[in-house]
Each structure stands twice: as C-alpha cells, then as structure tokens.
Coordinates of C-alpha atoms and ligand atoms in Angstrom, one line a residue:
M1 CA 23.6 32.9 14.4
E2 CA 20.3 33.9 12.8
H3 CA 20.7 31.0 10.3
Q4 CA 21.2 28.6 13.2
Q5 CA 18.0 29.8 14.9
E6 CA 16.0 29.2 11.7
E7 CA 17.5 25.7 11.4
T8 CA 16.4 24.7 14.8
S9 CA 12.9 26.0 14.3
I10 CA 12.3 23.8 11.2
P11 CA 10.2 20.9 12.3
H12 CA 11.9 17.5 12.3
V13 CA 9.7 14.6 11.2
L14 CA 10.7 11.0 12.0
I15 CA 9.1 8.6 9.5
F16 CA 8.7 5.0 10.6
P17 CA 7.3 2.7 7.9
L18 CA 6.4 -1.0 8.1
P19 CA 9.4 -2.6 6.4
L20 CA 7.4 -3.9 3.3
Q21 CA 7.5 -2.8 -0.3
S22 CA 4.1 -1.2 -0.4
T23 CA 4.4 0.7 2.9
S24 CA 7.9 2.0 2.5
N25 CA 6.9 3.0 -1.0
S26 CA 4.0 5.2 0.3
M27 CA 6.1 6.5 3.2
L28 CA 9.0 7.5 0.8
Q29 CA 6.6 9.4 -1.3
L30 CA 5.3 11.2 1.7
A31 CA 8.9 11.8 2.9
E32 CA 9.7 13.5 -0.4
L33 CA 6.5 15.6 -0.3
L34 CA 7.5 16.8 3.2
C35 CA 11.1 17.6 2.0
L36 CA 9.6 19.7 -0.8
A37 CA 7.8 21.6 1.9
D38 CA 11.2 22.3 3.5
L39 CA 10.7 20.1 6.6
K40 CA 13.6 18.0 8.1
V41 CA 12.9 14.4 7.6
T42 CA 14.5 11.3 9.1
F43 CA 13.4 8.0 7.4
I44 CA 13.9 4.9 9.4
N45 CA 14.5 1.8 7.4
T46 CA 15.5 -1.7 8.4
N47 CA 19.1 -2.6 7.4
H48 CA 17.7 -5.4 5.2
N49 CA 15.4 -3.2 3.2
Q50 CA 17.8 -0.3 3.0
Q51 CA 20.4 -2.5 1.3
R52 CA 17.8 -3.7 -1.2
L53 CA 16.6 -0.1 -1.8
L54 CA 20.1 1.1 -2.4
R55 CA 20.8 -1.8 -4.7
H56 CA 17.8 -1.4 -7.0
T57 CA 16.9 2.3 -7.0
N58 CA 18.4 5.8 -7.3
V59 CA 16.9 6.7 -3.9
Q60 CA 20.3 8.0 -2.7
S61 CA 20.8 10.5 -5.5
R62 CA 17.1 11.4 -5.4
F63 CA 17.1 12.3 -1.8
E64 CA 20.5 14.1 -2.0
Q65 CA 18.6 17.0 -3.4
Y66 CA 17.2 17.5 0.0
P67 CA 20.0 18.3 2.5
S68 CA 17.6 18.1 5.4
F69 CA 16.7 14.5 4.7
Q70 CA 18.5 11.5 6.2
F71 CA 18.0 7.7 6.3
L72 CA 18.6 6.0 9.6
T73 CA 18.7 2.2 9.7
I74 CA 17.8 -0.3 12.4
S75 CA 17.9 -4.1 12.5
D76 CA 14.6 -5.9 12.2
G77 CA 16.1 -8.6 14.5
L78 CA 15.7 -11.3 11.9
S79 CA 18.4 -13.4 10.4
E80 CA 19.6 -12.4 6.9
D81 CA 18.1 -15.6 5.3
H82 CA 14.7 -15.1 6.9
P83 CA 12.1 -15.1 4.0
R84 CA 10.2 -12.0 5.3
S85 CA 7.2 -13.0 3.2
A86 CA 3.5 -12.8 4.1
E87 CA 3.6 -16.2 5.6
Q88 CA 6.0 -14.9 8.3
F89 CA 4.3 -11.5 8.8
G90 CA 3.9 -12.1 12.5
D91 CA 7.7 -12.7 12.9
I92 CA 8.5 -9.3 11.2
I93 CA 6.1 -7.4 13.4
S94 CA 7.1 -8.9 16.7
S95 CA 10.8 -9.0 16.0
L96 CA 10.8 -5.4 14.8
Q97 CA 8.9 -4.2 17.9
T98 CA 11.7 -5.6 20.1
M99 CA 14.2 -3.5 18.2
A100 CA 12.1 -0.4 17.5
E101 CA 10.8 0.3 21.0
P102 CA 14.2 1.2 22.6
F103 CA 15.3 2.9 19.4
L104 CA 12.2 5.2 19.4
K105 CA 12.6 6.0 23.1
E106 CA 16.1 7.2 22.5
M107 CA 15.2 9.1 19.3
L108 CA 12.4 10.9 21.1
S109 CA 14.5 11.9 24.1
D110 CA 15.5 15.6 24.5
V111 CA 19.2 14.9 24.4
V112 CA 19.5 13.9 20.7
E113 CA 21.3 16.3 18.4
K114 CA 18.3 17.0 16.2
P115 CA 15.2 16.8 18.4
V116 CA 12.2 15.2 16.8
T117 CA 9.1 17.4 16.5
C118 CA 6.7 14.7 15.3
V119 CA 6.6 11.1 14.3
I120 CA 4.7 9.6 11.4
A121 CA 4.4 5.9 12.0
D122 CA 2.6 3.0 10.4
G123 CA -0.8 2.3 12.0
L124 CA 0.4 -1.2 13.0
F125 CA 3.1 0.4 15.2
Y126 CA 0.6 1.2 17.9
Y127 CA 3.5 1.4 20.4
A128 CA 4.9 4.4 18.6
V129 CA 1.8 6.3 19.8
D130 CA 2.4 5.2 23.4
I131 CA 6.1 6.2 23.3
G132 CA 5.3 9.5 21.6
N133 CA 2.7 10.4 24.2
E134 CA 5.0 9.4 27.0
K135 CA 7.8 11.6 25.6
G136 CA 5.5 14.5 24.7
V137 CA 6.1 14.1 20.9
P138 CA 3.0 14.0 18.7
V139 CA 2.6 10.9 16.6
I140 CA 0.6 11.0 13.4
T141 CA -0.5 7.6 12.3
F142 CA -0.2 6.8 8.6
D143 CA -2.5 3.9 7.7
T144 CA -1.3 2.7 4.3
I145 CA -4.0 0.1 3.8
S146 CA -7.2 1.0 2.0
P147 CA -9.2 3.5 4.1
S148 CA -12.5 1.6 3.4
C149 CA -10.9 -1.4 5.2
L150 CA -9.7 0.9 8.0
W151 CA -13.3 1.9 8.4
V152 CA -14.3 -1.7 8.6
Y153 CA -11.7 -2.2 11.3
L154 CA -13.0 0.8 13.3
C155 CA -16.5 -0.8 13.2
L156 CA -15.4 -4.2 14.6
P157 CA -16.0 -3.3 18.2
K158 CA -19.5 -2.3 17.3
L159 CA -20.0 -5.6 15.5
I160 CA -18.9 -7.5 18.6
E161 CA -21.1 -5.4 20.9
A162 CA -24.1 -6.0 18.7
G163 CA -23.4 -9.8 18.7
V164 CA -22.8 -9.8 14.9
L165 CA -19.2 -11.1 15.4
P166 CA -18.4 -14.0 15.6
F167 CA -20.7 -14.7 12.7
K168 CA -23.3 -17.5 13.2
G169 CA -23.6 -20.1 10.4
N170 CA -21.4 -20.6 7.4
D171 CA -23.1 -18.4 4.8
L172 CA -20.2 -16.4 3.4
D173 CA -22.5 -14.5 1.1
A174 CA -24.7 -13.1 3.9
L175 CA -24.5 -9.3 4.0
V176 CA -22.7 -7.7 6.9
T177 CA -24.6 -5.2 9.0
H178 CA -23.5 -2.5 11.4
I179 CA -20.9 -0.9 9.1
P180 CA -22.3 2.5 8.2
A181 CA -21.8 3.5 4.5
M182 CA -21.3 -0.1 3.6
E183 CA -24.8 -1.5 4.3
G184 CA -25.9 -3.9 1.5
L185 CA -22.3 -3.8 0.1
L186 CA -20.1 -6.1 2.0
R187 CA -20.6 -9.9 2.4
R188 CA -18.9 -11.9 5.1
R189 CA -16.4 -13.2 2.5
D190 CA -15.4 -9.5 1.7
L191 CA -14.0 -9.1 5.2
P192 CA -10.4 -9.8 6.3
H193 CA -10.1 -13.5 7.0
F194 CA -9.7 -13.2 10.7
C195 CA -13.2 -11.8 11.0
L196 CA -14.5 -15.2 9.9
L197 CA -12.7 -17.1 12.7
D198 CA -14.6 -18.2 15.8
D199 CA -11.6 -17.6 17.9
Y200 CA -10.7 -14.3 16.1
K201 CA -9.5 -12.8 19.4
T202 CA -6.6 -15.2 19.6
D203 CA -5.5 -14.6 16.0
L204 CA -2.3 -12.5 15.8
N205 CA -3.5 -10.3 12.9
S206 CA -6.7 -9.5 14.7
Q207 CA -4.9 -8.6 17.9
A208 CA -2.6 -6.3 15.9
V209 CA -5.7 -4.6 14.3
F210 CA -7.5 -4.2 17.7
K211 CA -4.4 -2.5 19.2
E212 CA -4.1 -0.3 16.1
I213 CA -7.7 1.0 16.2
E214 CA -7.5 1.6 19.9
R215 CA -4.4 3.9 19.4
I216 CA -5.8 5.9 16.6
P217 CA -7.8 8.3 18.8
K218 CA -4.6 8.7 20.9
A219 CA -2.6 9.9 17.9
H220 CA -2.2 13.5 16.9
G221 CA -3.6 12.9 13.4
L222 CA -4.3 10.3 10.7
I223 CA -2.9 10.2 7.2
L224 CA -4.6 8.2 4.5
N225 CA -3.5 7.5 0.9
T226 CA -6.7 8.2 -0.9
F227 CA -8.8 11.1 -2.4
E228 CA -12.2 12.4 -1.4
D229 CA -13.9 11.6 -4.7
L230 CA -12.9 7.9 -4.4
E231 CA -13.8 7.2 -0.8
G232 CA -15.8 10.2 0.4
P233 CA -18.5 8.3 2.3
F234 CA -15.9 6.2 4.2
L235 CA -13.7 9.2 4.9
S236 CA -16.7 11.0 6.4
C237 CA -17.3 8.0 8.7
I238 CA -13.7 7.9 9.7
R239 CA -13.7 11.6 10.4
S240 CA -16.8 11.3 12.6
Y241 CA -14.7 9.0 14.7
F242 CA -11.4 10.9 14.3
P243 CA -11.7 14.4 12.8
K244 CA -8.0 15.1 12.2
T245 CA -7.9 12.8 9.1
Y246 CA -5.8 13.9 6.2
A247 CA -6.6 12.2 2.8
I248 CA -3.7 13.2 0.7
G249 CA -3.5 10.6 -2.1
P250 CA -2.9 9.2 -4.5
L251 CA 0.5 9.9 -3.0
H252 CA 2.6 9.1 -6.0
L253 CA 0.4 11.3 -8.2
N254 CA 0.6 14.1 -5.6
L255 CA 4.4 13.8 -5.7
K256 CA 4.6 13.5 -9.4
T257 CA 2.5 16.7 -9.8
K258 CA 4.5 18.7 -7.3
L259 CA 7.8 17.6 -9.0
A260 CA 6.5 18.4 -12.4
V261 CA 6.0 22.1 -11.5
K262 CA 9.6 22.4 -10.3
A263 CA 12.1 23.7 -12.8
T264 CA 14.3 20.7 -12.8
P265 CA 13.1 17.5 -14.4
P266 CA 12.2 14.9 -11.7
L267 CA 14.4 11.8 -11.3
S268 CA 12.6 8.5 -11.9
S269 CA 10.8 7.7 -8.6
S270 CA 11.1 3.9 -8.2
N271 CA 11.3 2.6 -4.7
S272 CA 11.6 -1.1 -5.7
L273 CA 13.1 -3.6 -3.4
W274 CA 13.6 -6.0 -6.4
E275 CA 15.4 -5.2 -9.7
E276 CA 12.9 -3.9 -12.2
D277 CA 13.0 -5.8 -15.5
H278 CA 12.7 -3.1 -18.2
T279 CA 12.5 -5.6 -21.0
S280 CA 8.9 -5.8 -20.1
I281 CA 8.5 -2.3 -21.5
K282 CA 10.3 -3.2 -24.7
W283 CA 7.9 -6.2 -25.0
L284 CA 4.9 -3.9 -24.5
D285 CA 6.3 -1.4 -27.0
V286 CA 5.6 -3.9 -29.9
Q287 CA 2.1 -5.0 -28.8
S288 CA -1.0 -3.3 -30.0
K289 CA -2.9 -0.7 -28.1
G290 CA -5.0 -2.0 -25.1
S291 CA -4.3 -5.6 -26.1
V292 CA -2.3 -6.9 -23.0
I293 CA -3.4 -7.8 -19.6
Y294 CA -0.9 -7.2 -16.8
V295 CA -0.8 -9.8 -14.0
S296 CA 0.8 -9.2 -10.6
F297 CA 0.0 -10.3 -7.1
G298 CA 2.1 -7.6 -5.4
S299 CA 5.1 -8.0 -3.1
L300 CA 3.9 -10.3 -0.4
A301 CA 1.3 -12.8 -1.6
V302 CA 2.4 -16.4 -2.0
V303 CA 0.6 -18.7 -4.5
S304 CA 0.6 -22.5 -4.9
R305 CA 1.8 -24.2 -8.0
N306 CA -1.7 -25.3 -8.7
E307 CA -3.0 -21.8 -8.5
I308 CA -0.3 -20.6 -10.8
L309 CA -1.2 -23.3 -13.3
E310 CA -4.9 -22.4 -13.2
F311 CA -4.1 -18.8 -14.0
W312 CA -1.6 -19.8 -16.7
H313 CA -4.1 -22.1 -18.5
G314 CA -6.9 -19.6 -18.1
L315 CA -4.7 -16.8 -19.6
L316 CA -3.5 -18.9 -22.5
N317 CA -7.0 -20.1 -23.3
S318 CA -8.3 -16.6 -23.3
K319 CA -5.9 -15.8 -26.2
V320 CA -5.3 -12.4 -24.7
K321 CA -1.6 -11.4 -24.5
F322 CA -0.3 -11.1 -20.9
L323 CA 2.6 -9.7 -19.0
W324 CA 3.0 -11.5 -15.7
V325 CA 5.2 -10.8 -12.7
M326 CA 6.3 -13.9 -10.8
R327 CA 8.5 -12.8 -7.9
P328 CA 11.4 -15.2 -7.0
N329 CA 9.6 -15.8 -3.7
I330 CA 6.1 -16.2 -5.0
L331 CA 5.7 -19.9 -4.4
K332 CA 3.7 -20.9 -1.3
G333 CA 5.9 -22.9 1.1
G334 CA 9.1 -21.3 -0.4
G335 CA 11.6 -23.4 -2.4
S336 CA 13.1 -22.9 -5.8
H337 CA 10.8 -22.5 -8.8
D338 CA 13.4 -22.4 -11.5
E339 CA 12.4 -25.5 -13.4
F340 CA 8.7 -24.8 -13.0
M341 CA 9.1 -21.3 -14.2
K342 CA 11.2 -22.4 -17.2
E343 CA 8.3 -24.6 -18.4
L344 CA 5.8 -21.8 -17.9
V345 CA 8.0 -19.3 -19.9
E346 CA 8.6 -21.8 -22.7
G347 CA 4.9 -22.7 -22.8
C348 CA 3.6 -19.1 -23.2
K349 CA 6.0 -17.9 -25.9
G350 CA 4.3 -15.6 -28.4
I351 CA 1.4 -14.8 -26.1
G352 CA 2.8 -14.1 -22.7
Y353 CA 5.9 -12.5 -21.2
I354 CA 7.0 -13.4 -17.6
V355 CA 9.3 -11.3 -15.5
S356 CA 10.3 -11.5 -11.9
W357 CA 9.6 -7.8 -11.1
A358 CA 8.4 -5.0 -13.4
P359 CA 8.4 -1.2 -13.3
Q360 CA 4.7 -1.4 -12.4
K361 CA 3.8 2.3 -12.7
M362 CA 5.4 2.4 -16.2
V363 CA 3.7 -0.8 -17.2
L364 CA 0.2 0.4 -16.1
A365 CA 0.8 3.7 -17.9
H366 CA 1.7 1.9 -21.1
Q367 CA -0.8 2.2 -24.0
S368 CA -0.6 -1.6 -24.7
I369 CA -2.0 -2.4 -21.3
G370 CA -5.8 -2.8 -21.4
G371 CA -6.4 -4.4 -18.0
F372 CA -4.9 -5.6 -14.7
L373 CA -5.3 -8.9 -13.0
T374 CA -4.3 -7.9 -9.5
H375 CA -4.4 -9.1 -5.9
S376 CA -6.0 -5.7 -5.0
G377 CA -3.2 -4.4 -2.9
W378 CA -4.0 -0.8 -2.1
N379 CA -1.0 0.7 -4.1
S380 CA -1.8 -1.4 -7.1
T381 CA -5.4 -0.4 -7.0
L382 CA -4.6 3.3 -6.9
E383 CA -2.0 3.0 -9.6
S384 CA -4.5 1.2 -11.8
I385 CA -7.2 3.8 -11.2
I386 CA -4.8 6.6 -12.1
E387 CA -3.8 5.0 -15.3
G388 CA -7.5 4.2 -16.1
K389 CA -6.9 0.4 -16.3
P390 CA -9.9 -1.8 -15.3
M391 CA -9.1 -4.7 -13.0
I392 CA -9.8 -8.4 -12.3
C393 CA -9.3 -8.8 -8.6
W394 CA -8.0 -11.9 -6.9
P395 CA -7.6 -10.8 -3.3
Q396 CA -5.8 -12.7 -0.6
Y397 CA -5.9 -11.0 2.8
V398 CA -6.8 -8.0 4.9
D399 CA -7.8 -4.9 3.0
Q400 CA -7.5 -6.6 -0.4
R401 CA -10.8 -8.4 0.3
V402 CA -12.7 -5.2 0.9
T403 CA -11.0 -3.3 -1.9
S404 CA -11.9 -6.0 -4.5
R405 CA -15.6 -5.8 -3.5
L406 CA -15.5 -2.0 -4.0
V407 CA -13.8 -2.3 -7.4
N408 CA -16.6 -4.5 -8.5
E409 CA -19.7 -3.2 -6.7
F410 CA -19.0 0.3 -5.6
W411 CA -16.7 2.0 -8.2
K412 CA -17.8 -0.6 -10.8
V413 CA -14.4 -0.6 -12.5
G414 CA -13.7 -4.3 -12.6
L415 CA -14.5 -7.9 -11.7
D416 CA -14.1 -9.7 -8.3
M417 CA -12.7 -13.3 -8.5
K418 CA -12.4 -13.6 -4.8
D419 CA -12.1 -17.2 -3.4
I420 CA -12.1 -18.7 -6.9
C421 CA -9.1 -20.1 -8.8
D422 CA -10.3 -21.9 -11.8
R423 CA -8.9 -21.8 -15.3
Y424 CA -12.4 -21.5 -16.9
V425 CA -13.3 -18.6 -14.7
V426 CA -10.0 -16.9 -15.4
E427 CA -10.5 -17.3 -19.1
K428 CA -14.0 -15.9 -19.0
M429 CA -13.2 -13.0 -16.8
V430 CA -10.1 -12.1 -18.9
K431 CA -12.3 -12.2 -22.1
D432 CA -15.0 -10.1 -20.4
L433 CA -12.6 -7.5 -19.0
M434 CA -10.7 -7.1 -22.3
G435 CA -13.7 -7.5 -24.5
T436 CA -17.4 -7.2 -23.7
K437 CA -17.1 -5.2 -20.5
K438 CA -14.1 -3.1 -21.6
D439 CA -15.8 0.1 -22.7
E440 CA -18.1 0.3 -19.7
Y441 CA -15.3 -0.1 -17.2
K442 CA -12.9 2.0 -19.1
K443 CA -15.3 5.0 -19.2
T444 CA -15.9 4.7 -15.4
I445 CA -12.3 4.3 -14.4
E446 CA -11.1 7.1 -16.6
K447 CA -13.6 9.4 -14.8
L448 CA -12.0 8.4 -11.5
S449 CA -8.6 9.0 -12.9
E450 CA -9.6 12.5 -14.0
L451 CA -10.9 13.2 -10.4
A452 CA -7.6 11.9 -9.0
I453 CA -5.6 14.3 -11.1
I454 CA -7.9 17.2 -10.1
S455 CA -7.5 16.3 -6.4
V456 CA -3.7 16.7 -6.4
Q457 CA -3.6 19.9 -8.5
E458 CA -3.6 23.4 -6.9
G459 CA -7.0 23.9 -5.1
G460 CA -7.8 20.2 -5.2
L461 CA -8.8 18.4 -2.0
S462 CA -5.8 16.2 -1.7
Y463 CA -3.6 19.2 -2.5
N464 CA -5.3 21.3 0.2
N465 CA -5.3 18.4 2.7
L466 CA -1.5 18.0 2.3
N467 CA -1.1 21.7 2.9
C468 CA -3.2 21.4 6.1
L469 CA -1.0 18.5 7.3
I470 CA 2.2 20.5 6.6
D471 CA 0.8 23.5 8.5
D472 CA -0.2 21.2 11.3
I473 CA 3.3 19.8 11.5
K474 CA 4.8 23.3 11.3
G475 CA 2.6 24.4 14.2
L476 CA 4.1 21.6 16.3
T477 CA 7.6 23.1 16.2
R478 CA 9.4 21.9 19.3
S479 CA 11.0 24.5 21.4
T480 CA 14.6 23.4 21.9
E481 CA 15.1 25.3 25.2
N482 CA 12.7 23.3 27.3
G483 CA 11.8 20.4 25.1
S484 CA 8.1 21.2 25.1
V485 CA 5.9 20.9 22.1
K486 CA 3.3 23.4 21.1
M487 CA 0.0 21.6 20.2
Ligands
UDX501 C1 0.4 -5.1 1.0 C2 -1.0 -5.5 0.8 O1 -1.1 -6.4 -0.3 C3 -1.9 -4.4 0.5 O2 -3.2 -4.8 0.5 C4 -1.8 -3.4 1.6 O3 -2.6 -2.3 1.3 C5 -0.4 -3.0 1.8 O4 0.5 -4.1 1.9 P1 1.4 -5.5 -1.6 O5 0.8 -6.9 -1.5 O6 2.8 -5.4 -1.9 O7 1.1 -4.7 -0.2 O8 0.6 -4.7 -2.7 P2 0.5 -3.2 -3.1 O9 -0.1 -2.4 -2.0 O10 -0.3 -3.2 -4.4 O11 2.0 -2.7 -3.4 C6 2.8 -3.3 -4.3 C7 3.7 -2.2 -4.8 O12 4.8 -2.8 -5.5 C8 3.0 -1.3 -5.8 O13 3.4 0.0 -5.6 C9 3.6 -1.7 -7.2 O14 3.7 -0.7 -8.1 C10 4.9 -2.3 -6.8 N1 5.3 -3.4 -7.8 C11 4.7 -4.5 -7.8 C12 6.3 -3.1 -8.7 O15 6.9 -2.0 -8.7 N2 6.7 -4.1 -9.5 C13 6.1 -5.3 -9.6 O16 6.5 -6.1 -10.4 C14 5.0 -5.5 -8.7

C-alpha cells in the first residue's frame, strides 16, 4: 500500500521530441538524465523513427535499466516511402501536428492509467503548450537549436517594430542592429534565410518560429542544451525575457559524466537512426595524430552533385586526409547516388575514406582527427567543442547560420565558409585549419572544452541547473485524487 502511494507520487514526464536525428538524440539524453533522477518518463517517438532506432542502436537494452521508462509510438501521418528530409520539413511538421494534437489531449486527460505531471516538448510544438495549459498540465519547452539563434528569434518582433525587418537593400554584409549582445557581430547573411525574404510572413518556417516564440512565455520553463561559459551573454538576454531557463548542456557530456560515477559501466550511448560504420574508426586508428579532417553535414542537409564535387576536389587538393560522411539521402532532389559515389570513393583512395554514417562522437574523440568540416548543426558544434576539434563551417539553414558566425567571430575556434562552395576556398581553409591556424584555434577550443567538463561536474552550473530542473519537476507532482497540479 505504502509502496503504491510512493509510486503515484513520482512525477511522470512525457517527452515529445521533433522526429529528427538531432532532436530525438538530445531528448533521449535528457530522458536518461531524468530516469537517473528516478522520475517516470514516457518518450513519444514516431513509428518510423522508433523502428530505425531499434534497428540501429541498443536503446532497448539501455533503457531496460530504468523500469519507470517507456516508449510510446505514434504515426507521423506520412507514407513509409516519404523521404522525410530537410526539403520536406514542412510536411513532417504539419502532418505530425494532425496526429499529435488528439494524442496529446488524450494523454493529458485525467483518466489515463499513469497521469502525466509535466510535458517536455520541442519548441516547434507550440500547440503542446496550448494543450497543456488547457488541461492544467505544465509544459516545459525544450529548444534543441542553438540558444544564440533562439535569442535572435526572440528579437525578431523588435526588429519588425523598429522597421529593420524586412531589410532594405541587398547588402548581405550589413550589420544587424536591435539584437542585444550581438551588436557588431551578426551580418544579415548570418540570420536564418527566412529573415532575408521580403514576404517572410508567408514563409512556413518563419510562421513556425513566430508561433514558437509566442508560446515560450506561456510555458512553465525552458530547457536549453548549452553551458553558461559558452553562451552566457545570450542566456542572460533570454532570461531577461523568460527567467525560468535551464541551461543544462552539453547534454551528452552531462549524461556521460553522471553514468561514469555509477558503479556499473555505461552502455554505449548511440541514438543513431542510420547504421554506424565502425570501419571508420579502424581507418582512423592507422592515421597519424591530428592528421585527418572529419567532414559531415549532419542528418538533414541535402547537397547538390556540384557542391559535393567542389568539396571533393578541394579536399583532395589540400592533401589533408579526410573521413567523409555521405548519407544515402544526401543528394539534393533525391535519387540514387550509387554510381556517383563509387567514382568518388575510387578517386580518393589513399587520402580519403567515405562512409554513409559514422559513430560521430567516437570519431571526434579520436586522436587522428585534427578538425571538423561541418554544417554547424548544434549537436555537431557542441560535440566538436567538447572534443577540442576546431571547425570549418558550411552552414545551410536556421540556427546553423548564426552558430557558424559565432564559431568564427565570437568563440574564435574555426572558420566560416558560409555561402561559398568553391574548391579553391575549400582547399585554402582546410590547409589553414589543419596548418597555420591550428595551434591558435586548438588552444581556444580546448579551453572551452575544459569549461564544458567543469560545468557538468558536481557544483558546475549545468550540473546545478539540471538539479534545479529536476526539483522543479518534482514540485509539480500531480495529485491523483483531484487531478490538480501544484505549481
Ligand atoms: C538539425 C540542424 O541541422 C541543427 O542546426 C539544429 O540545431 C537541429 O536540427 P542536424 O542537421 O542533424 O540537426 O545536425 P546536428 O544538430 O549536428 O545533429 C546531427 C547528429 O547526428 C549529431 O549528434 C551527430 O553526432 C550525429 N551524427 C551525424 C552521427 O552520429 N553520425 C554521422 O555520421 C553524422
């Protein structure tokens, strides 16, 4: 009887990630951290992603350690053969909304077997905040994009009010004003693409962002995957707007550190939706220290054949060894790339190694890796910082454009190749990153890496912020008698 009472008083957190590699990765890390704090966790995944996750990872056995954890799956409403790549991002968002709204309403009703105490939902699921508020269940928004970009988003209404947006003229290098803490730092070209459109209000991405920032103040709290020493000034600005902001990152380092202090050795923590090719590690094992540049454009970006060729020639001409991830769905416009890939693989023998998906965290931690040519996805950026690997940034969309500017101009740990795809520039930047600029960047990024490690250790700010978040959730324990929530 007593045990039953204890069971019902444990908060039950429903985690609802955007069904993408990067976001489900961050949310699974958070889920495990909450399980380690003895909270009940239900993780919602789309059927499509759940099957891929089960096929390519040990997620099932990993989470079996936590009896109070469960996966629940829903359909994303798309056909099995839908490509689900960045080019169809709008489809994913709108189709999922149709499926998720009724599902969430039912999950947050009082009559379910395990009443939900709190929802942690991706920032783009603005409707989760509305449903939670309607049902009296607090919703904590988790924005998995870079917090500095979130700060830019939060400033957009001010930019419009001040007449800065839409921008006048075509000077992409003009500095952007009215974004506190970023004055003199961001140029127009560093903003998400939709900010440059005259009719940005009709753009689907911009509409999603405006709904997202409107809901943040209506949420119970905000979780960000960053650490204070990395983004302190932007975090202060975000907190002036929304005080209950928990910076608890880098999440994978936070989790790794917590698991390391447990008596049992942690299971490997891959959340990959593709099969990881571990021959990449074997190939790295026989290369010399710091000699290889790792090339990956993340899980969503699509690239044209011409762009791939510019990178390929630039890399070969640099004479620097490279390990390159080319996802099976990397080609812009879709279609098979078998023949094309075969030629690339043949042509780089001895200097480059190409795989379709790599164990990225292991790759970046490898001593043979000296730098990272990246699309500046937020997870990739944090992973590179933690492993002390300087970057060349070739950003595509949303937060990547802001992040790459910060890598180059704010943290000074790499080069920004934004809006350029030219074999001579690639060659020069690779030579600079791995040669002339290597020591300067390495020293700076290793300092950031040390600060990241300190932040997740006992007494560190991310460590403390996570404890505050857990205490906050524990304080929200839902009373099962009348369905009310203490706030
Ligand atoms: C996207 C956006 O790019 C990013 O800007 C935004 O912050 C979140 O959504 P994605 O493009 O996938 O994410 O990039 P990123 O955030 O870097 O995430 C990619 C993840 O996949 C990383 O955790 C990385 O370790 C992993 N990965 C990538 C692999 O495990 N193997 C690979 O071969 C490539």
